[in-house]
Short mmCIF file of C-alpha atoms in Angstrom, two decimals:
data_model
loop_
_atom_site.label_atom_id
_atom_site.label_comp_id
_atom_site.label_asym_id
_atom_site.label_seq_id
_atom_site.Cartn_x
_atom_site.Cartn_y
_atom_site.Cartn_z
CA UNK H 1 -34.46 21.86 -9.74
CA UNK H 2 -31.19 20.41 -8.45
CA UNK H 3 -27.90 22.05 -9.36
CA UNK H 4 -24.55 20.29 -8.99
CA UNK H 5 -21.38 22.35 -9.25
CA UNK H 6 -17.91 20.88 -9.82
CA UNK H 7 -14.64 22.78 -10.04
CA UNK H 8 -11.71 21.40 -12.01
CA UNK H 9 -8.59 22.09 -14.02
CA UNK H 10 -9.28 19.92 -17.10
CA UNK H 11 -10.94 22.04 -19.77
CA UNK H 12 -10.42 19.45 -22.49
CA UNK H 13 -11.84 16.66 -20.32
CA UNK H 14 -15.06 18.59 -19.64
CA UNK H 15 -15.52 19.41 -23.34
CA UNK H 16 -14.83 15.82 -24.43
CA UNK H 17 -17.31 14.42 -21.90
CA UNK H 18 -20.14 16.48 -23.35
CA UNK H 19 -18.91 16.01 -26.91
CA UNK H 20 -19.13 12.23 -26.40
CA UNK H 21 -22.81 12.58 -25.53
CA UNK H 22 -23.38 14.46 -28.78
CA UNK H 23 -21.52 11.85 -30.82
CA UNK H 24 -23.73 9.12 -29.35
CA UNK H 25 -26.82 11.19 -30.20
CA UNK H 26 -27.64 11.51 -26.52
CA UNK H 27 -27.02 15.24 -26.31
CA UNK H 28 -26.75 18.47 -28.26
CA UNK H 29 -25.22 21.91 -27.91
CA UNK H 30 -27.97 24.45 -27.15
CA UNK H 31 -26.06 27.73 -26.94
CA UNK H 32 -22.76 29.37 -26.04
CA UNK H 33 -21.47 32.60 -24.55
CA UNK H 34 -18.30 34.17 -26.05
CA UNK H 35 -17.55 30.81 -27.74
CA UNK H 36 -18.08 30.01 -31.43
CA UNK H 37 -21.36 28.22 -32.24
CA UNK H 38 -22.40 27.25 -35.76
CA UNK H 39 -25.99 26.46 -34.68
CA UNK H 40 -25.84 22.81 -35.75
CA UNK H 41 -26.09 21.45 -32.20
CA UNK H 42 -22.67 19.84 -32.55
CA UNK H 43 -19.32 21.01 -31.25
CA UNK H 44 -15.90 21.30 -32.87
CA UNK H 45 -13.65 20.28 -29.97
CA UNK H 46 -10.50 21.86 -31.39
CA UNK H 47 -12.21 25.18 -32.21
CA UNK H 48 -13.98 25.36 -28.83
CA UNK H 49 -10.77 24.60 -26.96
CA UNK H 50 -8.91 27.37 -28.78
CA UNK H 51 -11.72 29.86 -28.05
CA UNK H 52 -11.57 29.05 -24.33
CA UNK H 53 -7.78 29.41 -24.29
CA UNK H 54 -8.07 32.93 -25.77
CA UNK H 55 -9.98 33.95 -22.65
CA UNK H 56 -7.68 32.08 -20.27
CA UNK H 57 -5.27 34.50 -18.51
CA UNK H 58 -1.58 33.80 -18.92
CA UNK H 59 -0.98 34.10 -15.18
CA UNK H 60 -3.39 33.06 -12.45
CA UNK H 61 -3.12 31.56 -8.97
CA UNK H 62 -6.40 29.70 -9.38
CA UNK H 63 -5.72 25.97 -9.34
CA UNK H 64 -9.18 25.01 -10.68
CA UNK H 65 -10.19 27.56 -13.32
CA UNK H 66 -13.00 25.48 -14.87
CA UNK H 67 -16.56 25.01 -13.63
CA UNK H 68 -18.89 22.18 -14.67
CA UNK H 69 -22.55 22.68 -13.68
CA UNK H 70 -25.50 20.35 -14.18
CA UNK H 71 -29.07 21.64 -13.80
CA UNK H 72 -31.63 18.89 -13.21
CA UNK H 73 -35.34 19.78 -13.26
CA UNK H 74 -37.95 17.53 -11.67
CA UNK H 75 -38.75 14.41 -13.79
CA UNK H 76 -42.32 15.67 -14.26
CA UNK H 77 -41.16 18.94 -15.83
CA UNK H 78 -41.18 19.06 -19.62
CA UNK H 79 -39.14 21.94 -21.04
CA UNK H 80 -38.36 22.94 -24.60
CA UNK H 81 -34.83 23.68 -25.82
CA UNK H 82 -35.69 27.38 -25.69
CA UNK H 83 -36.75 27.07 -22.04
CA UNK H 84 -33.58 25.18 -21.13
CA UNK H 85 -31.45 27.82 -22.83
CA UNK H 86 -33.17 30.73 -21.08
CA UNK H 87 -32.98 28.88 -17.75
CA UNK H 88 -29.25 28.30 -18.11
CA UNK H 89 -28.43 31.90 -19.10
CA UNK H 90 -30.44 33.32 -16.21
CA UNK H 91 -28.84 30.91 -13.75
CA UNK H 92 -25.32 31.91 -14.87
CA UNK H 93 -26.22 35.61 -14.65
CA UNK H 94 -27.51 35.29 -11.08
CA UNK H 95 -24.44 33.25 -10.08
CA UNK H 96 -22.18 36.12 -11.22
CA UNK H 97 -20.87 34.16 -14.22
CA UNK H 98 -22.88 35.88 -16.95
CA UNK H 99 -19.82 37.53 -18.56
CA UNK H 100 -17.71 34.36 -18.55
CA UNK H 101 -17.22 32.10 -21.61
CA UNK H 102 -19.40 29.01 -21.32
CA UNK H 103 -21.20 26.27 -23.27
CA UNK H 104 -24.74 24.95 -22.66
CA UNK H 105 -25.38 21.27 -23.45
CA UNK H 106 -28.61 19.30 -23.23
CA UNK H 107 -28.27 15.62 -22.20
CA UNK H 108 -30.89 13.09 -23.24
CA UNK H 109 -29.19 9.88 -22.11
CA UNK H 110 -31.88 9.28 -19.48
CA UNK H 111 -35.62 9.93 -19.35
CA UNK H 112 -35.03 12.96 -17.14
CA UNK H 113 -33.50 15.43 -19.60
CA UNK H 114 -31.11 17.94 -18.05
CA UNK H 115 -28.48 20.51 -19.01
CA UNK H 116 -24.73 20.80 -18.46
CA UNK H 117 -22.78 24.04 -18.48
CA UNK H 118 -19.01 24.17 -19.01
CA UNK H 119 -17.66 27.58 -17.98
CA UNK H 120 -14.44 29.43 -17.31
CA UNK H 121 -14.44 31.01 -13.84
CA UNK H 122 -11.29 33.13 -14.15
CA UNK H 123 -11.29 36.60 -15.70
CA UNK H 124 -8.66 38.01 -18.05
CA UNK H 125 -7.08 39.74 -15.03
CA UNK H 126 -6.37 36.33 -13.48
CA UNK H 127 -8.90 36.72 -10.66
CA UNK H 128 -11.45 33.98 -10.11
CA UNK H 129 -15.15 34.56 -9.50
CA UNK H 130 -15.72 33.83 -5.83
CA UNK H 131 -17.17 30.42 -5.08
CA UNK H 132 -17.91 31.26 -1.46
CA UNK H 133 -21.30 29.92 -0.31
CA UNK H 134 -21.88 28.51 -3.80
CA UNK H 135 -24.20 25.82 -2.47
CA UNK H 136 -26.55 28.18 -0.64
CA UNK H 137 -26.55 30.79 -3.40
CA UNK H 138 -27.26 28.15 -6.02
CA UNK H 139 -30.10 26.68 -3.98
CA UNK H 140 -31.76 30.09 -3.58
CA UNK H 141 -31.42 30.76 -7.32
CA UNK H 142 -32.92 27.40 -8.34
CA UNK H 143 -35.90 27.98 -6.03
CA UNK H 144 -36.41 31.42 -7.60
CA UNK H 145 -36.26 29.94 -11.12
CA UNK H 146 -38.70 27.17 -10.19
CA UNK H 147 -41.26 29.78 -9.16
CA UNK H 148 -40.62 31.95 -12.22
CA UNK H 149 -40.92 29.08 -14.73
CA UNK H 150 -43.64 27.24 -12.78
CA UNK H 151 -41.49 24.15 -12.21
CA UNK H 152 -41.84 21.41 -9.64
CA UNK H 153 -39.73 21.70 -6.52
CA UNK H 154 -36.95 19.12 -6.64
CA UNK H 155 -34.50 18.14 -3.91
CA UNK H 156 -31.36 16.06 -4.19
CA UNK H 157 -32.07 12.55 -2.98
CA UNK H 158 -30.37 11.90 0.33
CA UNK H 159 -28.95 8.48 1.08
CA UNK H 160 -30.31 7.06 4.33
CA UNK H 161 -29.64 3.80 6.15
CA UNK H 162 -33.16 2.44 5.49
CA UNK H 163 -33.26 3.04 1.73
CA UNK H 164 -33.63 -0.17 -0.32
CA UNK H 165 -30.75 -1.11 -2.62
CA UNK H 166 -31.83 -2.11 -6.13
CA UNK H 167 -30.15 -3.57 -9.17
CA UNK H 168 -28.93 -1.30 -11.96
CA UNK H 169 -31.78 -0.15 -14.23
CA UNK H 170 -30.61 0.28 -17.82
CA UNK H 171 -33.26 2.92 -18.50
CA UNK H 172 -32.06 5.17 -15.67
CA UNK H 173 -28.96 7.23 -14.91
CA UNK H 174 -26.39 4.44 -14.59
CA UNK H 175 -23.67 6.58 -13.07
CA UNK H 176 -26.01 7.89 -10.38
CA UNK H 177 -27.28 4.38 -9.62
CA UNK H 178 -23.74 3.01 -9.32
CA UNK H 179 -22.73 5.88 -7.03
CA UNK H 180 -25.78 5.43 -4.78
CA UNK H 181 -25.35 1.66 -4.54
CA UNK H 182 -21.63 1.91 -3.74
CA UNK H 183 -22.37 4.50 -1.07
CA UNK H 184 -25.16 2.48 0.58
CA UNK H 185 -23.16 -0.77 0.53
CA UNK H 186 -20.23 1.00 2.18
CA UNK H 187 -22.52 2.52 4.82
CA UNK H 188 -24.19 -0.75 5.77
CA UNK H 189 -22.04 -3.82 5.16
CA UNK H 190 -18.78 -5.01 6.73
CA UNK H 191 -16.21 -6.79 4.55
CA UNK H 192 -12.48 -7.45 4.79
CA UNK H 193 -11.31 -8.08 1.21
CA UNK H 194 -12.00 -6.77 -2.29
CA UNK H 195 -13.43 -10.20 -3.10
CA UNK H 196 -15.99 -9.90 -0.31
CA UNK H 197 -16.71 -6.31 -1.42
CA UNK H 198 -17.37 -7.54 -4.96
CA UNK H 199 -19.64 -10.30 -3.65
CA UNK H 200 -22.09 -7.81 -2.16
CA UNK H 201 -21.79 -5.38 -5.12
CA UNK H 202 -22.50 -8.26 -7.50
CA UNK H 203 -25.96 -8.71 -6.00
CA UNK H 204 -26.82 -5.32 -7.51
CA UNK H 205 -25.00 -5.81 -10.86
CA UNK H 206 -21.85 -3.85 -10.05
CA UNK H 207 -18.23 -4.99 -10.23
CA UNK H 208 -15.15 -3.29 -8.79
CA UNK H 209 -11.57 -3.71 -10.00
CA UNK H 210 -8.30 -2.46 -8.55
CA UNK H 211 -6.03 -0.35 -10.79
CA UNK H 212 -2.35 -0.03 -9.96
CA UNK H 213 0.30 1.60 -12.08
CA UNK H 214 2.71 4.46 -12.56
CA UNK H 215 2.14 7.80 -14.32
CA UNK H 216 4.93 10.32 -14.77
CA UNK H 217 7.05 8.44 -12.26
CA UNK H 218 4.33 8.43 -9.59
CA UNK H 219 2.55 5.31 -8.41
CA UNK H 220 -1.21 5.29 -8.25
CA UNK H 221 -3.65 2.85 -6.66
CA UNK H 222 -7.32 3.25 -7.47
CA UNK H 223 -10.63 1.54 -8.13
CA UNK H 224 -12.80 1.31 -11.23
CA UNK H 225 -16.50 0.36 -11.12
CA UNK H 226 -18.47 -1.43 -13.84
CA UNK H 227 -22.23 -1.74 -14.32
CA UNK H 228 -23.15 -5.27 -15.45
CA UNK H 229 -26.13 -7.35 -16.46
CA UNK H 230 -27.35 -10.46 -14.63
CA UNK H 231 -24.70 -12.53 -16.41
CA UNK H 232 -21.85 -10.28 -15.33
CA UNK H 233 -21.33 -8.66 -18.75
CA UNK H 234 -20.38 -4.97 -18.75
CA UNK H 235 -23.21 -2.75 -20.00
CA UNK H 236 -21.66 0.73 -19.76
CA UNK H 237 -18.34 2.53 -19.77
CA UNK H 238 -16.44 2.05 -16.51
CA UNK H 239 -16.47 4.76 -13.84
CA UNK H 240 -13.34 5.81 -11.98
CA UNK H 241 -13.90 6.09 -8.24
CA UNK H 242 -13.11 9.82 -8.39
CA UNK H 243 -16.17 10.34 -10.63
CA UNK H 244 -18.47 8.72 -8.08
CA UNK H 245 -17.22 10.38 -4.92
CA UNK H 246 -14.67 10.05 -2.13
CA UNK H 247 -16.73 7.27 -0.52
CA UNK H 248 -15.89 5.03 -3.51
CA UNK H 249 -12.13 5.65 -3.47
CA UNK H 250 -9.43 3.08 -2.75
CA UNK H 251 -8.53 4.93 0.45
CA UNK H 252 -12.13 4.88 1.72
CA UNK H 253 -12.67 1.20 0.92
CA UNK H 254 -9.32 0.18 2.46
CA UNK H 255 -10.26 2.10 5.59
CA UNK H 256 -13.62 0.33 5.82
CA UNK H 257 -11.97 -3.07 5.43
CA UNK H 258 -9.46 -2.25 8.16
CA UNK H 259 -12.18 -1.14 10.60
CA UNK H 260 -14.24 -4.24 9.84
CA UNK H 261 -11.51 -6.53 11.18
CA UNK H 262 -12.28 -5.36 14.72
CA UNK H 263 -16.06 -5.07 14.31
CA UNK H 264 -17.09 -8.35 12.68
CA UNK H 265 -18.53 -11.10 14.86
CA UNK H 266 -18.82 -14.30 12.83
CA UNK H 267 -20.71 -16.32 15.46
CA UNK H 268 -24.32 -15.35 14.51
CA UNK H 269 -23.65 -16.04 10.82
CA UNK H 270 -21.80 -19.28 11.56
CA UNK H 271 -24.67 -20.48 13.75
CA UNK H 272 -27.27 -19.78 11.04
CA UNK H 273 -25.20 -21.38 8.29
CA UNK H 274 -24.53 -24.45 10.47
CA UNK H 275 -28.23 -24.90 11.15
CA UNK H 276 -29.07 -24.56 7.44
CA UNK H 277 -26.36 -27.07 6.52
CA UNK H 278 -27.57 -29.61 9.09
CA UNK H 279 -31.13 -29.40 7.73
CA UNK H 280 -30.22 -29.51 4.02
CA UNK H 281 -30.04 -32.47 1.67
CA UNK H 282 -28.00 -30.81 -1.08
CA UNK H 283 -26.97 -27.65 -2.88
CA UNK H 284 -30.37 -26.25 -3.87
CA UNK H 285 -31.89 -27.11 -0.50
CA UNK H 286 -28.94 -25.49 1.28
CA UNK H 287 -29.23 -22.25 -0.73
CA UNK H 288 -33.01 -22.15 -0.16
CA UNK H 289 -32.64 -22.60 3.60
CA UNK H 290 -30.01 -19.87 3.70
CA UNK H 291 -32.43 -17.58 1.84
CA UNK H 292 -35.03 -18.27 4.53
CA UNK H 293 -32.50 -16.99 7.05
CA UNK H 294 -31.82 -13.88 4.91
CA UNK H 295 -28.37 -15.09 3.87
CA UNK H 296 -27.08 -15.15 0.28
CA UNK H 297 -24.48 -17.68 -0.86
CA UNK H 298 -22.27 -16.50 -3.73
CA UNK H 299 -20.42 -19.34 -5.47
CA UNK H 300 -17.59 -18.79 -7.97
CA UNK H 301 -16.85 -21.51 -10.50
CA UNK H 302 -13.95 -22.36 -12.79
CA UNK H 303 -14.45 -22.91 -16.52
CA UNK H 304 -14.94 -26.60 -15.79
CA UNK H 305 -17.68 -25.88 -13.25
CA UNK H 306 -15.71 -26.57 -10.09
CA UNK H 307 -16.39 -24.31 -7.10
CA UNK H 308 -13.29 -22.29 -6.22
CA UNK H 309 -14.88 -19.59 -4.05
CA UNK H 310 -17.79 -19.30 -1.63
CA UNK H 311 -18.96 -16.15 0.12
CA UNK H 312 -21.83 -15.80 2.61
CA UNK H 313 -23.67 -12.48 2.78
CA UNK H 314 -25.64 -12.17 6.02
CA UNK H 315 -28.20 -9.40 5.62
CA UNK H 316 -29.21 -9.72 9.27
CA UNK H 317 -25.81 -8.76 10.68
CA UNK H 318 -24.80 -7.05 7.39
CA UNK H 319 -21.53 -8.91 7.16
CA UNK H 320 -19.83 -10.47 4.13
CA UNK H 321 -17.68 -13.52 4.92
CA UNK H 322 -15.70 -15.91 2.78
CA UNK H 323 -16.59 -19.49 3.61
CA UNK H 324 -13.12 -20.30 4.93
CA UNK H 325 -13.45 -17.42 7.37
CA UNK H 326 -16.41 -19.18 8.98
CA UNK H 327 -14.58 -22.51 9.17
CA UNK H 328 -13.08 -25.28 7.09
CA UNK H 329 -16.43 -27.05 6.74
CA UNK H 330 -17.86 -23.97 4.96
CA UNK H 331 -14.97 -23.46 2.53
CA UNK H 332 -15.23 -23.82 -1.24
CA UNK H 333 -13.49 -27.22 -1.20
CA UNK H 334 -15.84 -28.58 1.47
CA UNK H 335 -18.92 -27.36 -0.39
CA UNK H 336 -17.59 -28.81 -3.68
CA UNK H 337 -17.18 -32.21 -2.02
CA UNK H 338 -20.68 -32.02 -0.59
CA UNK H 339 -22.43 -30.85 -3.75
CA UNK H 340 -20.67 -33.27 -6.11
CA UNK H 341 -19.75 -36.32 -4.03
CA UNK H 342 -22.43 -36.06 -1.36
CA UNK H 343 -19.85 -35.89 1.46
CA UNK H 344 -21.55 -33.57 3.92
CA UNK H 345 -19.09 -31.51 5.99
CA UNK H 346 -19.12 -32.27 9.70
CA UNK H 347 -20.66 -29.30 11.51
CA UNK H 348 -18.97 -28.42 14.79
CA UNK H 349 -21.35 -27.00 17.44
CA UNK H 350 -20.84 -23.31 18.08
CA UNK H 351 -19.22 -22.71 21.46
CA UNK H 352 -19.50 -19.45 23.42
CA UNK H 353 -16.55 -17.14 22.77
CA UNK H 354 -14.67 -16.58 26.02
CA UNK H 355 -11.51 -15.09 24.55
CA UNK H 356 -12.45 -11.58 25.58
CA UNK H 357 -12.53 -12.48 29.26
CA UNK H 358 -9.50 -11.15 31.13
CA UNK H 359 -7.68 -13.82 33.21
CA UNK H 360 -7.54 -13.22 36.96
CA UNK H 361 -4.46 -14.07 39.07
CA UNK H 362 -6.44 -16.20 41.51
CA UNK H 363 -8.49 -18.09 38.92
CA UNK H 364 -8.83 -21.77 39.74
CA UNK H 365 -9.76 -24.31 37.07
CA UNK H 366 -13.06 -26.04 37.62
CA UNK H 367 -13.23 -29.80 37.71
CA UNK H 368 -15.09 -29.95 34.39
CA UNK H 369 -12.61 -27.61 32.67
CA UNK H 370 -9.58 -29.53 33.87
CA UNK H 371 -10.27 -32.66 31.79
CA UNK H 372 -8.04 -33.07 28.73
CA UNK H 373 -8.56 -35.75 26.07
CA UNK H 374 -5.90 -38.38 25.46
CA UNK H 375 -3.63 -38.02 22.42
CA UNK H 376 -1.89 -41.14 21.13
CA UNK H 377 -0.20 -42.96 24.04
CA UNK H 378 0.17 -39.81 26.15
CA UNK H 379 -1.34 -39.86 29.61
CA UNK H 380 -4.32 -37.60 30.39
CA UNK H 381 -3.26 -34.35 32.07
CA UNK H 382 -5.29 -31.52 33.55
CA UNK H 383 -4.70 -27.79 33.67
CA UNK H 384 -4.37 -27.93 37.48
CA UNK H 385 -2.48 -31.27 37.73
CA UNK H 386 0.64 -32.77 36.21
CA UNK H 387 1.50 -36.46 35.96
CA UNK H 388 5.19 -37.13 36.60
CA UNK H 389 6.65 -40.63 36.96
CA UNK H 390 3.18 -42.08 37.38
CA UNK H 391 2.36 -39.83 40.36
CA UNK H 392 -0.10 -37.00 40.34
CA UNK H 393 1.06 -33.66 41.71
CA UNK H 394 -1.46 -31.09 42.92
CA UNK H 395 -1.80 -27.63 41.50
CA UNK H 396 0.87 -25.32 42.93
CA UNK H 397 0.41 -21.54 43.06
CA UNK H 398 2.84 -19.45 41.05
CA UNK H 399 5.69 -17.83 42.93
CA UNK H 400 8.69 -15.82 41.80
CA UNK H 401 11.14 -18.05 43.60
CA UNK H 402 9.98 -21.33 42.07
CA UNK H 403 9.59 -22.10 38.38
CA UNK H 404 6.08 -23.16 37.52
CA UNK H 405 5.12 -26.45 35.83
CA UNK H 406 1.52 -25.39 35.21
CA UNK H 407 1.77 -24.62 31.47
CA UNK H 408 1.89 -28.15 29.98
CA UNK H 409 2.78 -28.61 26.28
CA UNK H 410 2.58 -31.64 24.04
CA UNK H 411 5.95 -30.87 22.42
CA UNK H 412 8.31 -31.05 25.39
CA UNK H 413 11.42 -30.38 23.33
CA UNK H 414 10.14 -26.97 22.30
CA UNK H 415 8.14 -25.77 25.30
CA UNK H 416 9.33 -27.45 28.52
CA UNK H 417 11.33 -24.37 29.51
CA UNK H 418 8.40 -21.93 29.09
CA UNK H 419 7.23 -20.60 32.49
CA UNK H 420 3.64 -19.78 33.33
CA UNK H 421 2.06 -16.62 34.66
CA UNK H 422 -0.89 -16.19 37.04
CA UNK H 423 -4.26 -17.05 35.56
CA UNK H 424 -2.92 -18.62 32.37
CA UNK H 425 -3.18 -22.15 33.72
CA UNK H 426 -6.58 -22.25 32.01
CA UNK H 427 -4.93 -21.89 28.59
CA UNK H 428 -3.23 -25.20 27.84
CA UNK H 429 -1.72 -26.43 24.60
CA UNK H 430 -1.28 -29.87 23.19
CA UNK H 431 -4.28 -31.35 21.34
CA UNK H 432 -6.24 -28.15 22.06
CA UNK H 433 -3.48 -25.73 20.89
CA UNK H 434 -4.82 -22.28 19.92
CA UNK H 435 -2.55 -19.79 18.13
CA UNK H 436 -4.44 -16.76 19.47
CA UNK H 437 -4.14 -17.95 23.07
CA UNK H 438 -0.41 -18.59 22.54
CA UNK H 439 0.02 -15.06 21.15
CA UNK H 440 -1.83 -13.67 24.18
CA UNK H 441 0.53 -15.56 26.47
CA UNK H 442 3.60 -14.12 24.74
CA UNK H 443 2.19 -10.58 24.97
CA UNK H 444 1.70 -10.99 28.73
CA UNK H 445 5.29 -12.21 29.04
CA UNK H 446 6.62 -9.17 27.19
CA UNK H 447 4.57 -6.86 29.40
CA UNK H 448 5.96 -8.54 32.50
CA UNK H 449 9.58 -8.14 31.29
CA UNK H 450 9.02 -4.45 30.60
CA UNK H 451 7.72 -3.94 34.15
CA UNK H 452 10.85 -5.60 35.60
CA UNK H 453 13.15 -3.36 33.56
CA UNK H 454 11.36 -0.24 34.73
CA UNK H 455 10.76 2.98 32.79
CA UNK H 456 13.34 4.11 30.26
CA UNK H 457 15.19 7.29 31.26
#
């Protein structure tokens, strides 16, 4: 038997949650302790709330005076209402809560029937029942009750990295399935936007929405999760992230997206998608060839059927990437043109990424690297040579006393006065301009100026 204990400060919320189950005929009130019970199996929310408040001390330092406990026997155990009631009373007695006011509910919303207990954990003197080592005490008590009532031993299912992720099963515990799926997706996959996050969740019939607003003058930013069917229609009440766990919160997801920016390598996915595109004759063939490579393509369409979003989910590298992040030829517009007009995007061969290599002061450009294509009527220049007045000047080493002409730009009006630094003669602009290389150059310049100024006193 698995016991889950939650502490809180919302008495009315806990009562309403269980009362909602009763109203939907998916639960009933089994018994109470020090709280009025008419024996009908239903609950009068107003009367129950007033009874609890009579036992609530007027002054207490306890911030979370309420306790919500769920007791979950093994699915193979079949207990009567009398057994559930006796089990709950004995559990509360052994936990030191036998004299506290509490309600015992039976939930039948899933095949595995279980019980919920809503209890006050603060005495009339304002002192709370100690919750120290609650987990270990509860586990010992459940094992003792399993032996006494001849129940199967049940353990809480632990989420591991090799567990398969499955779609939501309507006949099961939807909240638990949503929580497990969200947790496993967060553990395994790397994504950088909420849209990419929703793309991978959508494979398992879950949707996530951001909630922003203001309550009592305070801003809040959260997430809400929805269980859906295969058509994207909501099939259950939404779950706030706080009900699923900290791993599902806005803070946790934002943190994962921030870390992913430094950990994602798009090259393996881009290579696989490029190969599939080159071999494909159209949309269906392209999607099938991606499937063979263990990649899912999620397409989003407007009401008129036009593709406005494309996301690739690579289950090999466990990365989720919008098409435009891979390259222009993989964007939604490019795929729309291909699928409707038959204009196949031109696939650029994947080149090795050398941006991580640190430049060395004495690096000399090789003869093959020094060739630069012509642009318009401009003459062909190399990284190690400069053509001036029709004459070719050799590569000159950088020196502090002589301004360098190594860093050649296509826009002379904007860049002619920019000096070079050692080793950056390999990074040339013009037709091959790269914004990241330019940013790297500026960072090196700032570092050099700081060194000349010396430490600040």
